[in-house]
Coordinates of C-alpha atoms in Angstrom, one line a residue:
L21 CA 0.0 0.0 -0.1
L22 CA 1.2 3.4 -0.7
E23 CA 1.1 7.0 0.9
L24 CA -1.3 9.6 -1.0
L25 CA -3.4 6.8 -2.8
Y26 CA -6.8 6.2 -1.9
C27 CA -6.7 5.1 2.0
G28 CA -3.0 5.2 2.2
R29 CA -1.4 2.4 4.4
R30 CA -5.0 1.3 5.5
V31 CA -7.1 -1.1 3.1
C32 CA -10.3 0.8 2.3
Y33 CA -12.6 -2.3 3.0
E34 CA -11.1 -2.8 6.3
V35 CA -11.8 0.8 7.2
L36 CA -15.5 0.2 6.3
G37 CA -15.5 -3.2 7.9
V38 CA -16.6 -5.0 4.8
S39 CA -15.3 -7.8 2.8
R40 CA -13.9 -7.4 -0.9
Q41 CA -17.0 -9.3 -2.0
A42 CA -19.2 -6.6 -0.6
S43 CA -21.9 -5.2 -2.6
K44 CA -22.7 -1.7 -3.2
A45 CA -25.7 -1.7 -0.9
E46 CA -23.5 -3.0 2.0
I47 CA -20.7 -0.8 1.5
A48 CA -23.0 2.2 1.5
R49 CA -24.7 0.9 4.7
A50 CA -21.3 0.6 6.5
Y51 CA -20.4 4.0 5.4
R52 CA -23.6 5.7 6.7
Q53 CA -23.3 3.9 10.0
L54 CA -19.6 5.0 10.4
A55 CA -20.2 8.3 9.1
R56 CA -23.0 8.9 12.0
Q57 CA -20.5 7.6 14.5
Y58 CA -17.5 9.8 13.4
H59 CA -19.2 12.8 11.9
P60 CA -17.3 16.1 13.7
D61 CA -21.1 17.8 14.2
R62 CA -22.3 14.8 16.1
Y63 CA -19.1 13.0 17.5
R64 CA -19.3 13.4 21.6
G65 CA -16.3 11.3 22.3
D66 CA -15.4 7.9 23.5
P67 CA -17.2 7.2 26.7
A68 CA -14.4 4.7 27.8
G69 CA -11.5 7.4 27.2
G70 CA -8.0 6.6 26.4
E71 CA -5.7 7.8 23.8
G72 CA -6.9 8.9 20.3
S73 CA -10.5 9.5 21.2
G74 CA -10.7 13.3 20.9
A75 CA -12.4 15.5 18.3
E76 CA -9.3 15.7 16.1
A77 CA -8.8 11.8 15.9
A78 CA -12.5 11.5 15.5
H79 CA -12.1 14.0 12.5
E80 CA -9.1 12.2 11.0
K81 CA -11.2 8.8 11.0
F82 CA -14.2 10.4 9.5
L83 CA -11.7 11.9 6.4
L84 CA -10.3 8.2 6.3
I85 CA -14.0 6.8 6.1
A86 CA -15.1 9.2 3.4
A87 CA -12.0 8.4 1.4
A88 CA -12.9 4.5 1.9
Y89 CA -16.4 5.0 0.5
E90 CA -15.4 7.5 -2.4
T91 CA -12.9 4.6 -3.6
L92 CA -15.4 1.7 -3.5
K93 CA -18.9 3.2 -4.6
D94 CA -17.6 3.7 -7.8
E95 CA -16.9 0.5 -10.0
E96 CA -14.2 2.0 -12.2
T97 CA -12.3 3.1 -9.0
R98 CA -12.9 0.1 -7.5
K99 CA -11.8 -2.1 -10.0
D100 CA -8.3 0.2 -10.0
Y101 CA -8.0 -0.3 -6.3
D102 CA -8.4 -4.3 -6.4
Y103 CA -6.0 -4.5 -9.2
M104 CA -3.8 -2.5 -6.7
L105 CA -4.1 -4.9 -4.1
D106 CA -3.4 -7.9 -6.3
H107 CA -0.4 -6.0 -8.1
P108 CA 1.2 -3.9 -5.5
E109 CA 4.5 -3.7 -7.4
E110 CA 3.3 -1.7 -10.4
Y111 CA 3.9 1.7 -8.8
Y112 CA 3.7 3.8 -11.7
R113 CA 0.6 2.4 -13.1
H114 CA -1.4 2.9 -9.5
Y115 CA 0.2 6.6 -9.6
Y116 CA -1.1 7.1 -13.0
H117 CA -4.6 6.1 -12.7
Y118 CA -5.6 7.3 -9.5
Y119 CA -4.2 11.0 -10.3
S120 CA -5.6 10.8 -13.9
R121 CA -8.9 10.2 -12.2
R122 CA -8.5 13.0 -9.3
L123 CA -7.2 15.5 -12.1
A124 CA -9.9 15.1 -14.7
P125 CA -12.3 17.5 -15.6
K126 CA -15.6 17.4 -13.9
V127 CA -17.1 19.0 -17.2
D128 CA -17.4 16.6 -20.4
V129 CA -14.6 18.6 -22.6
T130 CA -16.7 18.1 -25.7
I131 CA -19.5 20.1 -24.1
V132 CA -17.0 22.9 -23.2
I133 CA -15.7 22.9 -26.9
L134 CA -18.9 23.2 -28.5
V135 CA -20.3 26.1 -26.0
T136 CA -17.0 27.9 -26.9
V137 CA -17.4 27.1 -30.8
C138 CA -20.9 28.4 -30.5
A139 CA -20.0 31.6 -28.7
I140 CA -17.3 32.3 -31.1
S141 CA -19.9 31.8 -33.9
V142 CA -22.4 34.2 -32.6
F143 CA -19.9 36.9 -31.9
Q144 CA -18.7 36.4 -35.3
F145 CA -22.0 36.9 -36.9
F146 CA -23.0 39.8 -35.3
S147 CA -19.8 41.1 -35.9
W148 CA -20.0 40.8 -39.4
W149 CA -23.5 42.3 -39.4
S150 CA -22.1 45.4 -37.4
S151 CA -19.3 45.9 -40.1
Y152 CA -21.8 45.5 -42.9
N153 CA -24.2 48.4 -41.2
E154 CA -21.4 50.6 -41.0
A155 CA -20.7 50.0 -44.8
I156 CA -24.3 50.7 -45.7
N157 CA -24.4 53.9 -43.2
Y158 CA -21.0 55.3 -45.0
L159 CA -22.2 54.7 -48.6
A160 CA -25.8 56.2 -47.6
S161 CA -23.5 59.2 -46.5
V162 CA -21.4 59.5 -50.0
P163 CA -23.3 61.9 -52.0
K164 CA -22.6 59.8 -55.2
Y165 CA -24.7 56.9 -54.2
R166 CA -27.1 58.8 -52.0
I167 CA -28.5 60.8 -55.1
Q168 CA -28.7 57.7 -57.1
A169 CA -30.6 55.9 -54.3
T170 CA -32.8 59.1 -53.6
E171 CA -33.8 59.2 -57.5
I172 CA -34.8 55.3 -57.5
A173 CA -37.0 55.9 -54.4
R174 CA -38.7 58.8 -56.3
Q175 CA -39.3 56.6 -59.6
Q176 CA -40.6 53.9 -57.4
G177 CA -42.8 56.6 -55.3
L178 CA -41.5 55.4 -51.9
L179 CA -40.6 59.1 -51.0
N180 CA -44.2 60.4 -51.6
K181 CA -45.6 57.8 -49.2
T182 CA -43.2 59.4 -46.6
K183 CA -45.3 62.7 -46.8
E184 CA -49.1 62.0 -45.6
K185 CA -51.5 64.8 -44.7
G186 CA -54.2 64.5 -42.2
K187 CA -54.7 62.6 -39.4
N188 CA -51.8 60.5 -40.4
R189 CA -49.5 63.4 -40.7
R190 CA -46.1 63.1 -38.9
S191 CA -43.3 65.1 -38.0
K192 CA -40.4 66.2 -40.0
E193 CA -38.2 64.0 -37.9
E194 CA -40.1 60.8 -38.4
I195 CA -40.2 61.8 -42.0
R196 CA -36.3 62.2 -42.4
E197 CA -36.0 58.8 -40.5
E198 CA -38.2 56.7 -42.7
E199 CA -36.6 58.3 -45.9
E200 CA -33.2 57.4 -44.6
E201 CA -34.4 54.0 -43.9
I202 CA -35.4 53.7 -47.4
I203 CA -32.2 55.1 -49.0
K204 CA -30.5 52.4 -47.0
D205 CA -32.5 49.6 -48.1
I206 CA -32.3 50.8 -52.0
I207 CA -28.3 50.7 -51.4
K208 CA -28.3 47.4 -49.9
N209 CA -30.5 46.0 -52.7
K210 CA -28.5 47.9 -55.6
I211 CA -24.8 47.7 -54.5
D212 CA -22.9 44.3 -54.0
I213 CA -20.6 45.1 -51.2
K214 CA -17.4 42.7 -51.2
G215 CA -14.7 42.0 -48.9
G216 CA -14.6 42.4 -45.3
Y217 CA -17.8 44.4 -45.3
Q218 CA -20.2 42.2 -47.4
K219 CA -23.2 40.7 -46.2
P220 CA -22.8 38.2 -43.6
K221 CA -23.7 34.6 -44.5
I222 CA -24.6 32.0 -42.1
Y223 CA -22.6 29.3 -43.7
D224 CA -19.4 31.4 -43.3
I225 CA -19.4 31.4 -39.4
L226 CA -17.0 28.9 -37.5
L227 CA -19.6 26.3 -36.3
F228 CA -21.1 25.6 -39.8
Q229 CA -17.9 25.8 -41.2
I230 CA -16.4 23.1 -38.9
L231 CA -19.6 21.0 -39.6
L232 CA -19.3 21.2 -43.5
A233 CA -15.7 20.4 -43.2
P234 CA -15.8 16.8 -44.3
F235 CA -18.0 17.8 -47.4
Y236 CA -15.6 20.6 -48.3
W237 CA -12.5 17.9 -48.0
C238 CA -14.6 15.5 -50.2
K239 CA -15.4 18.3 -52.6
Y240 CA -11.7 19.5 -52.7
I241 CA -10.5 15.8 -53.1
V242 CA -12.9 15.5 -56.2
W243 CA -11.6 18.8 -57.9
Y244 CA -8.2 18.1 -57.3
C245 CA -8.5 14.9 -59.0
W246 CA -10.3 16.0 -61.9
W247 CA -7.7 18.9 -62.4
I248 CA -4.9 16.6 -62.7
Y249 CA -6.9 14.4 -65.0
C250 CA -7.9 17.4 -67.3
F251 CA -4.9 19.6 -67.2
T252 CA -2.2 17.2 -66.5
I253 CA -3.3 13.8 -68.2
K254 CA -5.2 15.1 -70.9
G255 CA -3.5 18.4 -71.4
Q256 CA -6.5 20.4 -71.8
E257 CA -6.5 24.3 -72.2
Y258 CA -7.4 26.3 -69.0
G259 CA -10.6 27.9 -69.2
V260 CA -11.4 31.5 -67.9
E261 CA -12.2 30.4 -64.3
E262 CA -9.0 28.0 -64.1
K263 CA -7.0 30.9 -65.2
L264 CA -8.4 33.4 -62.8
Y265 CA -7.6 30.5 -60.0
I266 CA -4.1 30.2 -60.9
I267 CA -3.5 34.0 -60.8
R268 CA -5.6 34.1 -57.6
R269 CA -3.0 31.3 -56.2
Y270 CA 0.0 33.4 -57.4
M271 CA -1.1 36.5 -55.6
K272 CA -1.7 34.4 -52.7
M273 CA -5.1 36.2 -52.4
S274 CA -8.3 34.5 -50.6
Q275 CA -11.5 34.0 -52.5
S276 CA -13.1 36.9 -51.2
Q277 CA -10.1 39.2 -51.7
F278 CA -10.1 38.5 -55.1
D279 CA -13.8 38.5 -55.8
S280 CA -13.8 42.2 -54.2
L281 CA -11.5 43.2 -57.0
E282 CA -13.1 45.0 -60.1
D283 CA -14.1 43.4 -63.3
H284 CA -11.4 45.5 -65.4
Q285 CA -8.6 44.3 -63.3
K286 CA -9.6 40.8 -63.9
E287 CA -9.7 41.1 -67.7
M288 CA -6.3 43.1 -67.5
F289 CA -5.0 39.9 -65.6
L290 CA -6.3 37.6 -68.6
E291 CA -5.1 40.0 -71.4
R292 CA -1.7 39.7 -69.9
Q293 CA -2.0 36.2 -69.5
L294 CA -0.9 36.2 -65.8
W295 CA -1.6 32.6 -65.2
I296 CA 1.8 31.9 -67.0
R297 CA 4.7 32.3 -64.4
E298 CA 6.9 34.3 -66.2
N299 CA 4.4 36.6 -67.1
Y300 CA 3.3 37.2 -63.5
E301 CA 6.8 37.7 -62.2
V302 CA 7.2 40.5 -64.8
Y303 CA 4.2 41.9 -63.7
K304 CA 5.0 41.7 -60.0
R305 CA 8.3 43.6 -60.6
E306 CA 6.2 46.5 -62.1
Q307 CA 4.2 46.6 -59.8
E308 CA 7.0 46.9 -57.0
E309 CA 8.6 49.5 -59.1
E310 CA 5.0 51.6 -59.5
L311 CA 4.8 51.2 -55.6
K312 CA 8.6 52.5 -54.9
K313 CA 7.6 55.8 -57.4
K314 CA 4.4 56.3 -55.6
M315 CA 5.9 56.1 -52.1
A316 CA 8.9 58.6 -53.1
M317 CA 6.3 60.9 -54.6
D318 CA 4.4 61.0 -51.4
P319 CA 5.1 64.1 -49.3
R320 CA 4.0 61.6 -46.1
W321 CA 6.5 58.9 -46.8
K322 CA 9.1 62.0 -47.7
R323 CA 8.5 63.1 -44.5
Y324 CA 9.2 60.3 -42.6
R325 CA 12.3 59.2 -44.5
R326 CA 13.3 62.6 -43.1
W327 CA 12.6 62.0 -39.5
M328 CA 14.1 58.5 -39.8
K329 CA 17.3 59.9 -41.0
N330 CA 17.8 63.0 -38.8
E331 CA 16.0 61.5 -35.5
G332 CA 14.6 58.1 -35.9
P333 CA 13.1 56.0 -33.2
G334 CA 15.1 55.4 -30.1
R335 CA 16.7 58.6 -29.6
L336 CA 17.4 60.5 -26.4
T337 CA 16.2 64.1 -26.6
F338 CA 16.1 66.8 -23.5
I339 CA 13.3 68.5 -25.0
D340 CA 10.7 69.5 -22.7
D341 CA 7.1 69.3 -23.3

């Protein structure tokens, strides 16, 4: 028997006064009897007196009884304990099984992961809706889009309905708020916002992405086999979608980022045949040179370079605020 495991140097069956063949009911009955006798709130001392009959000793006895009951009431724990009694030489196995049960989480890990994923998904969805509404509010404040949306609303007769007379007449503030909502609804329906401010879709949140992951993997494997068969084995020419896919991979852009590009940019990519690696490398160098020229002509970039040259970060100065 090992210290710090189960009942320590004592045998749990002997602590409860039962045999190793005792049933659950017998173990529970023996525990209740001893618990009533040695519970700190009910213990009144040993009438016979003598050494070890104090309240502190009774408290230690009660803890030992509780440890024995906790060990024997569970079938799995009792099975491990019986194995330890029969194989006392396997020290490491006994330590592992004992502390793995003691330190195991009380809540199922699957439930914790599920709740965490659901919480992240809800936060993600509402965050996307907030970004989308910010984009709509911004577009409604831009004169170009606001004038077009107002003209469409007039043609559809939506603005005339807001100016009612008689008993249904409303204040100017209410009319202005309703007109604003009409303009925003038209902008939502007429403008296709792409990128990080696009309209959120429920299939894009983390929970649905995890649930649909097997389907996406199977779809990708089928598509990859089809790609190899058509363009590697049979040697077919690339279509427009395949060319744009190769260009997107060269540019290291996600599908949403690539979709947010203007149509004339994609047409320019196809005209310059950027799906060919050599042509893309030439285009990449041209873009880097153009970016350097723009940065060289930018006044803010000039001020930054001048500051880095004259002062830069990390310099000690004695200028008083």
